[in-house]
Structure formats: C-alpha cells, structure tokens
Amino acid sequence: MENWNLRHDVTQPSLMRKAQVKNLTAQFEKWISDNLPPLAQYIGPDWIGLAAATPGAPAGNGSTALAPPAINGPVDFFRRLQKARNRRTHFFGGDLFVDPAWDIMIDLYIAAAEHKQISISSACMASGAPPTTALRYLATLTDAGIIIRAADARDGRRFFVRLSDDARQKMTNWYESTGFA
C-alpha cells in the first residue's frame, strides 16, 4: 500500500486511472473487432447499413460481404436510426450534428412501441443536448402538439412525456415514405 504523503502528487492516481481506462478501452475494442462482424461488411450507399450489400463483394476482413438483416417495421427502423445517430457521434463528435427534437421524437416512438413511460429527465438525456437546451425543445414540442406531458400519478414531482397520436402517425408515414417499408 502506498504511504500517504502531503506532498503526494494528486494527479498521479488520476493519470494512472486514465491509463487503466485507456487500456481497458483498447481491450474492449479489440474484443469487439474480433467477435463482431466489422461494419465494413455493409457496403453500398446507405449510411446506416440498411441497403443490401453487393453479393460476393469483399468485406474489410477479406470475407464475403453479408446482407444486413431485414428491417421489421418502423420501430426496428427507428431503433437502427437511433443507433446510427449514436455511432455518428463516436466518429464526428457530439457537437457537429445536433437535432435534439428529432432525437427525442425517435426515443419516444421506440418507447411507445415498448410500452415504456419516459420521464422528462430521460427525454432530456435522449436528446443528447444539455438539459436546459433539451427542456426548451421539450417545451417547443409540447407547444406544437407533438408530445404530450402528463404528471406521474404516484409522484406529483415527476412528469412523463409521450408522442401525440398524430405525431406518431406522422413518423410512421415518414418511415413509409423513405422506401425502407
């Protein structure tokens, strides 16, 4: 055990933790690349890996490219879109492509299909924006009739939000217009 010294460099444990996290991250990334098919197998013009791959085209690992799984309706589409948007943040950072209202709507669409209630704080996190910005978007979406806000029956301090029936139908119609239906 390390002897505590008042002159001890307090940044050292932080640097050690950062190195440990970096090492674990590298190990995790290696495990993923070894155990999951690389994203490069999904070739073609589609940016979220939904277009059919060219049969027989070589993938990044030298094997034959596989066709991505079929989309099973709008909920599956919105789940994939949400994952793709999160992946995009990994590659380009979180500040370049910001659309908190759309991210909230996608999250609420998926939650409705899963029969989950979404609190305002969860909707704020789904937006990917700072809480004050997300709250402004929630207010705008509520004023526009896109989301409905309802108090929690068990806890009067908490509110839930959901898509209005009209907004949910419009999102379904938008999905059908994309050509993925």
PDB file of C-alpha atoms in Angstrom:
ATOM      1  CA  MET A   1       0.000   0.000   0.000  1.00  0.00           C
ATOM      2  CA  GLU A   2       1.219   3.435  -0.874  1.00  0.00           C
ATOM      3  CA  ASN A   3       2.244   5.684   2.025  1.00  0.00           C
ATOM      4  CA  TRP A   4       0.269   8.879   2.061  1.00  0.00           C
ATOM      5  CA  ASN A   5       2.381  11.972   1.829  1.00  0.00           C
ATOM      6  CA  LEU A   6       1.072  15.507   1.955  1.00  0.00           C
ATOM      7  CA  ARG A   7       3.375  16.312  -0.930  1.00  0.00           C
ATOM      8  CA  HIS A   8       1.998  13.379  -2.890  1.00  0.00           C
ATOM      9  CA  ASP A   9       1.230  14.283  -6.482  1.00  0.00           C
ATOM     10  CA  VAL A  10      -2.576  14.068  -6.557  1.00  0.00           C
ATOM     11  CA  THR A  11      -2.569  13.978 -10.349  1.00  0.00           C
ATOM     12  CA  GLN A  12      -0.698  10.676 -10.421  1.00  0.00           C
ATOM     13  CA  PRO A  13      -3.665   8.461  -9.434  1.00  0.00           C
ATOM     14  CA  SER A  14      -5.765  10.311 -11.997  1.00  0.00           C
ATOM     15  CA  LEU A  15      -3.147   9.667 -14.680  1.00  0.00           C
ATOM     16  CA  MET A  16      -2.971   6.017 -13.654  1.00  0.00           C
ATOM     17  CA  ARG A  17      -6.766   5.702 -13.859  1.00  0.00           C
ATOM     18  CA  LYS A  18      -6.746   7.304 -17.295  1.00  0.00           C
ATOM     19  CA  ALA A  19      -4.116   4.820 -18.433  1.00  0.00           C
ATOM     20  CA  GLN A  20      -6.134   1.935 -16.997  1.00  0.00           C
ATOM     21  CA  VAL A  21      -9.308   3.158 -18.702  1.00  0.00           C
ATOM     22  CA  LYS A  22      -7.427   3.590 -21.972  1.00  0.00           C
ATOM     23  CA  ASN A  23      -6.040   0.055 -21.672  1.00  0.00           C
ATOM     24  CA  LEU A  24      -9.488  -1.401 -20.885  1.00  0.00           C
ATOM     25  CA  THR A  25     -10.997   0.542 -23.773  1.00  0.00           C
ATOM     26  CA  ALA A  26      -8.374  -0.860 -26.141  1.00  0.00           C
ATOM     27  CA  GLN A  27      -9.041  -4.389 -24.867  1.00  0.00           C
ATOM     28  CA  PHE A  28     -12.784  -3.921 -25.289  1.00  0.00           C
ATOM     29  CA  GLU A  29     -12.398  -2.519 -28.813  1.00  0.00           C
ATOM     30  CA  LYS A  30     -10.176  -5.476 -29.731  1.00  0.00           C
ATOM     31  CA  TRP A  31     -12.733  -7.920 -28.341  1.00  0.00           C
ATOM     32  CA  ILE A  32     -15.492  -6.248 -30.357  1.00  0.00           C
ATOM     33  CA  SER A  33     -13.450  -6.291 -33.563  1.00  0.00           C
ATOM     34  CA  ASP A  34     -12.532  -9.943 -33.002  1.00  0.00           C
ATOM     35  CA  ASN A  35     -16.017 -11.130 -32.085  1.00  0.00           C
ATOM     36  CA  LEU A  36     -18.425  -8.999 -34.074  1.00  0.00           C
ATOM     37  CA  PRO A  37     -18.550  -8.663 -37.837  1.00  0.00           C
ATOM     38  CA  PRO A  38     -16.936  -5.401 -38.867  1.00  0.00           C
ATOM     39  CA  LEU A  39     -19.177  -2.624 -40.020  1.00  0.00           C
ATOM     40  CA  ALA A  40     -17.274  -2.619 -43.299  1.00  0.00           C
ATOM     41  CA  GLN A  41     -19.194  -5.715 -44.396  1.00  0.00           C
ATOM     42  CA  TYR A  42     -22.205  -3.491 -45.041  1.00  0.00           C
ATOM     43  CA  ILE A  43     -21.229  -1.807 -48.264  1.00  0.00           C
ATOM     44  CA  GLY A  44     -23.276   0.362 -50.515  1.00  0.00           C
ATOM     45  CA  PRO A  45     -24.693   3.857 -50.486  1.00  0.00           C
ATOM     46  CA  ASP A  46     -26.703   3.512 -47.314  1.00  0.00           C
ATOM     47  CA  TRP A  47     -25.113   5.334 -44.375  1.00  0.00           C
ATOM     48  CA  ILE A  48     -26.840   3.260 -41.691  1.00  0.00           C
ATOM     49  CA  GLY A  49     -26.138  -0.189 -43.081  1.00  0.00           C
ATOM     50  CA  LEU A  50     -29.631  -0.914 -44.321  1.00  0.00           C
ATOM     51  CA  ALA A  51     -29.049  -1.205 -48.067  1.00  0.00           C
ATOM     52  CA  ALA A  52     -28.411  -4.655 -49.463  1.00  0.00           C
ATOM     53  CA  ALA A  53     -24.729  -5.467 -49.799  1.00  0.00           C
ATOM     54  CA  THR A  54     -23.307  -6.375 -53.170  1.00  0.00           C
ATOM     55  CA  PRO A  55     -23.186 -10.199 -53.238  1.00  0.00           C
ATOM     56  CA  GLY A  56     -19.653 -11.523 -53.253  1.00  0.00           C
ATOM     57  CA  ALA A  57     -18.034  -8.153 -52.617  1.00  0.00           C
ATOM     58  CA  PRO A  58     -15.085  -8.418 -50.263  1.00  0.00           C
ATOM     59  CA  ALA A  59     -15.606  -7.029 -46.813  1.00  0.00           C
ATOM     60  CA  GLY A  60     -12.998  -5.285 -44.717  1.00  0.00           C
ATOM     61  CA  ASN A  61     -11.851  -8.605 -43.243  1.00  0.00           C
ATOM     62  CA  GLY A  62     -11.431 -10.370 -46.595  1.00  0.00           C
ATOM     63  CA  SER A  63     -14.599 -12.425 -46.294  1.00  0.00           C
ATOM     64  CA  THR A  64     -17.703 -12.186 -48.423  1.00  0.00           C
ATOM     65  CA  ALA A  65     -19.986  -9.287 -47.523  1.00  0.00           C
ATOM     66  CA  LEU A  66     -23.220 -10.255 -45.813  1.00  0.00           C
ATOM     67  CA  ALA A  67     -26.555  -8.615 -46.414  1.00  0.00           C
ATOM     68  CA  PRO A  68     -27.722  -6.732 -43.331  1.00  0.00           C
ATOM     69  CA  PRO A  69     -30.782  -8.099 -41.561  1.00  0.00           C
ATOM     70  CA  ALA A  70     -34.138  -7.021 -42.952  1.00  0.00           C
ATOM     71  CA  ILE A  71     -35.974  -4.167 -41.302  1.00  0.00           C
ATOM     72  CA  ASN A  72     -39.045  -5.363 -39.452  1.00  0.00           C
ATOM     73  CA  GLY A  73     -41.272  -2.323 -39.475  1.00  0.00           C
ATOM     74  CA  PRO A  74     -40.951   1.257 -38.347  1.00  0.00           C
ATOM     75  CA  VAL A  75     -39.911   0.514 -34.748  1.00  0.00           C
ATOM     76  CA  ASP A  76     -36.935  -1.548 -35.945  1.00  0.00           C
ATOM     77  CA  PHE A  77     -36.080   1.226 -38.401  1.00  0.00           C
ATOM     78  CA  PHE A  78     -36.151   3.902 -35.684  1.00  0.00           C
ATOM     79  CA  ARG A  79     -34.055   1.723 -33.337  1.00  0.00           C
ATOM     80  CA  ARG A  80     -31.425   1.373 -36.066  1.00  0.00           C
ATOM     81  CA  LEU A  81     -31.618   5.066 -36.876  1.00  0.00           C
ATOM     82  CA  GLN A  82     -31.076   5.893 -33.197  1.00  0.00           C
ATOM     83  CA  LYS A  83     -28.060   3.560 -33.022  1.00  0.00           C
ATOM     84  CA  ALA A  84     -26.654   5.020 -36.239  1.00  0.00           C
ATOM     85  CA  ARG A  85     -27.006   8.552 -34.901  1.00  0.00           C
ATOM     86  CA  ASN A  86     -25.184   7.497 -31.719  1.00  0.00           C
ATOM     87  CA  ARG A  87     -22.446   5.854 -33.811  1.00  0.00           C
ATOM     88  CA  ARG A  88     -22.108   9.033 -35.845  1.00  0.00           C
ATOM     89  CA  THR A  89     -21.338  10.908 -32.638  1.00  0.00           C
ATOM     90  CA  HIS A  90     -18.482   8.474 -31.992  1.00  0.00           C
ATOM     91  CA  PHE A  91     -16.904   9.329 -35.338  1.00  0.00           C
ATOM     92  CA  PHE A  92     -17.602  13.057 -35.588  1.00  0.00           C
ATOM     93  CA  GLY A  93     -18.204  14.208 -32.014  1.00  0.00           C
ATOM     94  CA  GLY A  94     -21.427  15.333 -30.442  1.00  0.00           C
ATOM     95  CA  ASP A  95     -21.480  18.980 -31.414  1.00  0.00           C
ATOM     96  CA  LEU A  96     -21.387  18.804 -35.183  1.00  0.00           C
ATOM     97  CA  PHE A  97     -24.737  17.135 -35.882  1.00  0.00           C
ATOM     98  CA  VAL A  98     -27.292  18.257 -33.344  1.00  0.00           C
ATOM     99  CA  ASP A  99     -31.015  17.650 -33.631  1.00  0.00           C
ATOM    100  CA  PRO A 100     -32.399  17.296 -30.091  1.00  0.00           C
ATOM    101  CA  ALA A 101     -36.051  17.450 -31.136  1.00  0.00           C
ATOM    102  CA  TRP A 102     -35.682  14.573 -33.617  1.00  0.00           C
ATOM    103  CA  ASP A 103     -33.660  12.507 -31.132  1.00  0.00           C
ATOM    104  CA  ILE A 104     -36.382  12.988 -28.507  1.00  0.00           C
ATOM    105  CA  MET A 105     -39.078  12.015 -31.004  1.00  0.00           C
ATOM    106  CA  ILE A 106     -37.212   8.859 -32.054  1.00  0.00           C
ATOM    107  CA  ASP A 107     -36.756   7.862 -28.413  1.00  0.00           C
ATOM    108  CA  LEU A 108     -40.450   8.449 -27.651  1.00  0.00           C
ATOM    109  CA  TYR A 109     -41.516   6.487 -30.757  1.00  0.00           C
ATOM    110  CA  ILE A 110     -39.483   3.483 -29.642  1.00  0.00           C
ATOM    111  CA  ALA A 111     -40.674   3.824 -26.023  1.00  0.00           C
ATOM    112  CA  ALA A 112     -44.320   3.807 -27.125  1.00  0.00           C
ATOM    113  CA  ALA A 113     -43.780   0.554 -29.032  1.00  0.00           C
ATOM    114  CA  GLU A 114     -42.143  -0.966 -25.945  1.00  0.00           C
ATOM    115  CA  HIS A 115     -44.945   0.342 -23.675  1.00  0.00           C
ATOM    116  CA  LYS A 116     -42.448   2.332 -21.598  1.00  0.00           C
ATOM    117  CA  GLN A 117     -43.061   5.612 -19.881  1.00  0.00           C
ATOM    118  CA  ILE A 118     -40.385   8.221 -20.438  1.00  0.00           C
ATOM    119  CA  SER A 119     -39.718  10.852 -17.807  1.00  0.00           C
ATOM    120  CA  ILE A 120     -38.717  14.353 -18.758  1.00  0.00           C
ATOM    121  CA  SER A 121     -35.190  13.712 -17.490  1.00  0.00           C
ATOM    122  CA  SER A 122     -34.910  10.582 -19.674  1.00  0.00           C
ATOM    123  CA  ALA A 123     -36.151  12.543 -22.687  1.00  0.00           C
ATOM    124  CA  CYS A 124     -33.521  15.194 -21.950  1.00  0.00           C
ATOM    125  CA  MET A 125     -30.801  12.537 -21.938  1.00  0.00           C
ATOM    126  CA  ALA A 126     -32.123  11.063 -25.202  1.00  0.00           C
ATOM    127  CA  SER A 127     -31.810  14.468 -26.842  1.00  0.00           C
ATOM    128  CA  GLY A 128     -28.042  14.464 -26.479  1.00  0.00           C
ATOM    129  CA  ALA A 129     -28.236  18.159 -25.644  1.00  0.00           C
ATOM    130  CA  PRO A 130     -27.503  19.974 -22.379  1.00  0.00           C
ATOM    131  CA  PRO A 131     -30.500  19.769 -20.004  1.00  0.00           C
ATOM    132  CA  THR A 132     -31.548  23.410 -20.420  1.00  0.00           C
ATOM    133  CA  THR A 133     -31.489  23.086 -24.216  1.00  0.00           C
ATOM    134  CA  ALA A 134     -33.388  19.790 -24.064  1.00  0.00           C
ATOM    135  CA  LEU A 135     -36.037  21.351 -21.803  1.00  0.00           C
ATOM    136  CA  ARG A 136     -36.519  24.181 -24.305  1.00  0.00           C
ATOM    137  CA  TYR A 137     -37.016  21.625 -27.080  1.00  0.00           C
ATOM    138  CA  LEU A 138     -39.466  19.662 -24.935  1.00  0.00           C
ATOM    139  CA  ALA A 139     -41.448  22.859 -24.338  1.00  0.00           C
ATOM    140  CA  THR A 140     -41.423  23.644 -28.071  1.00  0.00           C
ATOM    141  CA  LEU A 141     -42.530  20.094 -28.948  1.00  0.00           C
ATOM    142  CA  THR A 142     -45.292  20.303 -26.327  1.00  0.00           C
ATOM    143  CA  ASP A 143     -46.481  23.686 -27.633  1.00  0.00           C
ATOM    144  CA  ALA A 144     -46.537  22.250 -31.163  1.00  0.00           C
ATOM    145  CA  GLY A 145     -48.691  19.320 -30.008  1.00  0.00           C
ATOM    146  CA  ILE A 146     -46.019  16.790 -30.953  1.00  0.00           C
ATOM    147  CA  ILE A 147     -45.566  15.493 -27.428  1.00  0.00           C
ATOM    148  CA  ILE A 148     -47.965  15.171 -24.538  1.00  0.00           C
ATOM    149  CA  ARG A 149     -46.825  15.857 -20.998  1.00  0.00           C
ATOM    150  CA  ALA A 150     -48.566  14.071 -18.107  1.00  0.00           C
ATOM    151  CA  ALA A 151     -47.941  14.046 -14.364  1.00  0.00           C
ATOM    152  CA  ASP A 152     -46.876  10.804 -12.694  1.00  0.00           C
ATOM    153  CA  ALA A 153     -49.856   9.540 -10.697  1.00  0.00           C
ATOM    154  CA  ARG A 154     -47.565   8.180  -7.955  1.00  0.00           C
ATOM    155  CA  ASP A 155     -45.127  11.095  -7.737  1.00  0.00           C
ATOM    156  CA  GLY A 156     -46.504  14.564  -8.365  1.00  0.00           C
ATOM    157  CA  ARG A 157     -42.994  15.941  -8.836  1.00  0.00           C
ATOM    158  CA  ARG A 158     -42.308  13.811 -11.905  1.00  0.00           C
ATOM    159  CA  PHE A 159     -43.755  14.171 -15.393  1.00  0.00           C
ATOM    160  CA  PHE A 160     -43.814  11.758 -18.288  1.00  0.00           C
ATOM    161  CA  VAL A 161     -43.791  12.644 -21.967  1.00  0.00           C
ATOM    162  CA  ARG A 162     -45.050  10.714 -24.967  1.00  0.00           C
ATOM    163  CA  LEU A 163     -45.636  11.342 -28.640  1.00  0.00           C
ATOM    164  CA  SER A 164     -49.097  12.514 -29.564  1.00  0.00           C
ATOM    165  CA  ASP A 165     -51.048  10.038 -31.686  1.00  0.00           C
ATOM    166  CA  ASP A 166     -50.823  12.438 -34.630  1.00  0.00           C
ATOM    167  CA  ALA A 167     -47.031  12.802 -34.308  1.00  0.00           C
ATOM    168  CA  ARG A 168     -46.592   9.033 -34.022  1.00  0.00           C
ATOM    169  CA  GLN A 169     -48.646   8.543 -37.170  1.00  0.00           C
ATOM    170  CA  LYS A 170     -46.628  11.208 -38.992  1.00  0.00           C
ATOM    171  CA  MET A 171     -43.392   9.445 -38.030  1.00  0.00           C
ATOM    172  CA  THR A 172     -44.808   6.161 -39.313  1.00  0.00           C
ATOM    173  CA  ASN A 173     -45.838   7.897 -42.543  1.00  0.00           C
ATOM    174  CA  TRP A 174     -42.362   9.401 -42.854  1.00  0.00           C
ATOM    175  CA  TYR A 175     -40.822   5.945 -42.370  1.00  0.00           C
ATOM    176  CA  GLU A 176     -43.062   4.543 -45.112  1.00  0.00           C
ATOM    177  CA  SER A 177     -42.042   7.361 -47.444  1.00  0.00           C
ATOM    178  CA  THR A 178     -38.323   6.554 -47.050  1.00  0.00           C
ATOM    179  CA  GLY A 179     -38.543   3.386 -49.115  1.00  0.00           C
ATOM    180  CA  PHE A 180     -37.457   1.137 -46.233  1.00  0.00           C
ATOM    181  CA  ALA A 181     -41.019  -0.072 -45.576  1.00  0.00           C
TER     182      ALA A 181
END
